[in-house]
Amino acid sequence: MTAMPTVIRTAYTAEMAAARTTTDDTQRWAHLEQAHILSQPYPWPHTRNHLAMLALALRQHDRREALGQVVRIVVAAPGSALGRYPEGNTGRTRAGLRTPMPIPTDLADTLAAAR
């Protein structure tokens, strides 16, 4: 298991902090989705991100999203540890559990800087 590179950890931490501090739920989801893309290869940050998504889904009384997040919490760490995760996936239930998605340019630049 590799440690999260500093450039990725900095971006991930900033997205998670922004998700905690914004009062707009749409923005909160956007920050959590960005953090998810950054965290996918790293078991604990990936799981932590899904825990934050679950908390938001519960706060919004979104049963479908909450159930989807419970499933993702169970598979996040093993999927990360084994390298079996869909790159670019936003982590939301509507995205599909195994659906790869394009990585936004700003995040692709951050990820490339870590290589």
mmCIF file of C-alpha atoms in Angstrom:
data_model
loop_
_atom_site.group_PDB
_atom_site.id
_atom_site.type_symbol
_atom_site.label_atom_id
_atom_site.label_comp_id
_atom_site.label_asym_id
_atom_site.label_seq_id
_atom_site.Cartn_x
_atom_site.Cartn_y
_atom_site.Cartn_z
ATOM 1 C CA MET A 1 0.000 0.000 0.000
ATOM 2 C CA THR A 2 1.466 3.361 -0.980
ATOM 3 C CA ALA A 3 1.177 6.569 0.973
ATOM 4 C CA MET A 4 -0.844 9.388 -0.516
ATOM 5 C CA PRO A 5 1.590 11.834 -2.186
ATOM 6 C CA THR A 6 1.710 15.289 -0.625
ATOM 7 C CA VAL A 7 0.244 17.070 -3.661
ATOM 8 C CA ILE A 8 -2.771 14.735 -3.676
ATOM 9 C CA ARG A 9 -3.160 14.822 0.119
ATOM 10 C CA THR A 10 -3.156 18.630 0.040
ATOM 11 C CA ALA A 11 -5.864 18.730 -2.649
ATOM 12 C CA TYR A 12 -7.898 15.997 -0.925
ATOM 13 C CA THR A 13 -7.705 17.751 2.447
ATOM 14 C CA ALA A 14 -8.764 21.052 0.852
ATOM 15 C CA GLU A 15 -11.785 19.434 -0.834
ATOM 16 C CA MET A 16 -12.864 17.671 2.359
ATOM 17 C CA ALA A 17 -12.482 20.919 4.341
ATOM 18 C CA ALA A 18 -14.481 22.833 1.729
ATOM 19 C CA ALA A 19 -17.215 20.179 1.914
ATOM 20 C CA ARG A 20 -17.388 20.608 5.691
ATOM 21 C CA THR A 21 -17.509 24.400 5.635
ATOM 22 C CA THR A 22 -19.850 25.231 2.766
ATOM 23 C CA THR A 23 -23.500 25.737 3.613
ATOM 24 C CA ASP A 24 -24.721 24.795 0.131
ATOM 25 C CA ASP A 25 -25.451 21.074 -0.239
ATOM 26 C CA THR A 26 -24.863 21.113 -4.011
ATOM 27 C CA GLN A 27 -21.399 22.548 -3.420
ATOM 28 C CA ARG A 28 -20.825 20.098 -0.570
ATOM 29 C CA TRP A 29 -21.526 17.175 -2.912
ATOM 30 C CA ALA A 30 -19.253 18.694 -5.572
ATOM 31 C CA HIS A 31 -16.363 18.936 -3.107
ATOM 32 C CA LEU A 32 -16.949 15.399 -1.857
ATOM 33 C CA GLU A 33 -16.992 14.114 -5.441
ATOM 34 C CA GLN A 34 -13.677 15.853 -6.186
ATOM 35 C CA ALA A 35 -12.183 14.425 -2.988
ATOM 36 C CA HIS A 36 -13.463 10.977 -3.985
ATOM 37 C CA ILE A 37 -11.643 11.024 -7.299
ATOM 38 C CA LEU A 38 -8.420 11.999 -5.540
ATOM 39 C CA SER A 39 -8.791 9.384 -2.800
ATOM 40 C CA GLN A 40 -9.685 6.273 -4.793
ATOM 41 C CA PRO A 41 -6.232 4.624 -4.728
ATOM 42 C CA TYR A 42 -5.846 5.099 -0.961
ATOM 43 C CA PRO A 43 -7.957 2.855 1.328
ATOM 44 C CA TRP A 44 -8.462 5.056 4.392
ATOM 45 C CA PRO A 45 -9.030 8.432 2.635
ATOM 46 C CA HIS A 46 -11.354 6.672 0.165
ATOM 47 C CA THR A 47 -13.382 5.139 2.995
ATOM 48 C CA ARG A 48 -13.368 8.421 4.932
ATOM 49 C CA ASN A 49 -14.785 10.155 1.877
ATOM 50 C CA HIS A 50 -17.647 7.657 1.634
ATOM 51 C CA LEU A 51 -18.363 8.133 5.349
ATOM 52 C CA ALA A 52 -18.722 11.883 4.693
ATOM 53 C CA MET A 53 -20.999 11.145 1.731
ATOM 54 C CA LEU A 54 -23.116 8.861 3.933
ATOM 55 C CA ALA A 55 -23.417 11.579 6.583
ATOM 56 C CA LEU A 56 -24.606 14.087 3.980
ATOM 57 C CA ALA A 57 -27.076 11.620 2.466
ATOM 58 C CA LEU A 58 -28.510 10.901 5.917
ATOM 59 C CA ARG A 59 -28.738 14.627 6.699
ATOM 60 C CA GLN A 60 -30.692 15.078 3.458
ATOM 61 C CA HIS A 61 -32.892 12.042 4.219
ATOM 62 C CA ASP A 62 -31.830 10.527 0.880
ATOM 63 C CA ARG A 63 -32.366 6.817 1.515
ATOM 64 C CA ARG A 64 -31.189 5.666 -1.900
ATOM 65 C CA GLU A 65 -27.921 7.596 -1.642
ATOM 66 C CA ALA A 66 -27.400 6.503 1.967
ATOM 67 C CA LEU A 67 -27.842 2.822 1.087
ATOM 68 C CA GLY A 68 -25.486 3.231 -1.861
ATOM 69 C CA GLN A 69 -22.902 4.813 0.418
ATOM 70 C CA VAL A 70 -23.156 1.951 2.921
ATOM 71 C CA VAL A 71 -22.315 -0.485 0.122
ATOM 72 C CA ARG A 72 -19.427 1.748 -0.986
ATOM 73 C CA ILE A 73 -18.069 1.992 2.560
ATOM 74 C CA VAL A 74 -17.852 -1.809 2.665
ATOM 75 C CA VAL A 75 -15.987 -2.089 -0.660
ATOM 76 C CA ALA A 76 -13.919 1.133 -0.648
ATOM 77 C CA ALA A 77 -10.875 -0.018 1.320
ATOM 78 C CA PRO A 78 -10.550 -3.459 -0.289
ATOM 79 C CA GLY A 79 -11.114 -1.964 -3.745
ATOM 80 C CA SER A 80 -8.439 0.663 -3.160
ATOM 81 C CA ALA A 81 -5.979 -1.815 -1.685
ATOM 82 C CA LEU A 82 -6.426 -4.162 -4.648
ATOM 83 C CA GLY A 83 -6.397 -1.381 -7.262
ATOM 84 C CA ARG A 84 -9.929 -2.303 -8.328
ATOM 85 C CA TYR A 85 -11.821 0.982 -8.544
ATOM 86 C CA PRO A 86 -13.319 2.831 -11.504
ATOM 87 C CA GLU A 87 -11.026 5.797 -12.185
ATOM 88 C CA GLY A 88 -12.739 9.159 -12.225
ATOM 89 C CA ASN A 89 -15.909 7.823 -10.622
ATOM 90 C CA THR A 90 -17.508 10.488 -8.418
ATOM 91 C CA GLY A 91 -18.555 8.033 -5.704
ATOM 92 C CA ARG A 92 -22.253 8.871 -5.844
ATOM 93 C CA THR A 93 -24.930 6.207 -6.134
ATOM 94 C CA ARG A 94 -26.159 7.640 -9.431
ATOM 95 C CA ALA A 95 -22.665 7.174 -10.917
ATOM 96 C CA GLY A 96 -22.787 3.397 -10.639
ATOM 97 C CA LEU A 97 -20.490 1.346 -8.457
ATOM 98 C CA ARG A 98 -18.109 0.224 -11.220
ATOM 99 C CA THR A 99 -18.520 2.954 -13.833
ATOM 100 C CA PRO A 100 -15.293 4.730 -14.862
ATOM 101 C CA MET A 101 -15.733 8.423 -15.645
ATOM 102 C CA PRO A 102 -13.552 11.131 -17.186
ATOM 103 C CA ILE A 103 -11.243 12.801 -14.673
ATOM 104 C CA PRO A 104 -11.732 16.586 -14.591
ATOM 105 C CA THR A 105 -8.726 18.456 -16.005
ATOM 106 C CA ASP A 106 -7.765 20.149 -12.730
ATOM 107 C CA LEU A 107 -7.721 16.817 -10.912
ATOM 108 C CA ALA A 108 -5.878 15.102 -13.766
ATOM 109 C CA ASP A 109 -3.180 17.770 -13.441
ATOM 110 C CA THR A 110 -2.954 17.174 -9.686
ATOM 111 C CA LEU A 111 -2.766 13.413 -10.158
ATOM 112 C CA ALA A 112 -0.131 13.772 -12.894
ATOM 113 C CA ALA A 113 1.974 16.041 -10.652
ATOM 114 C CA ALA A 114 2.174 13.216 -8.110
ATOM 115 C CA ARG A 115 3.664 10.734 -10.572
#
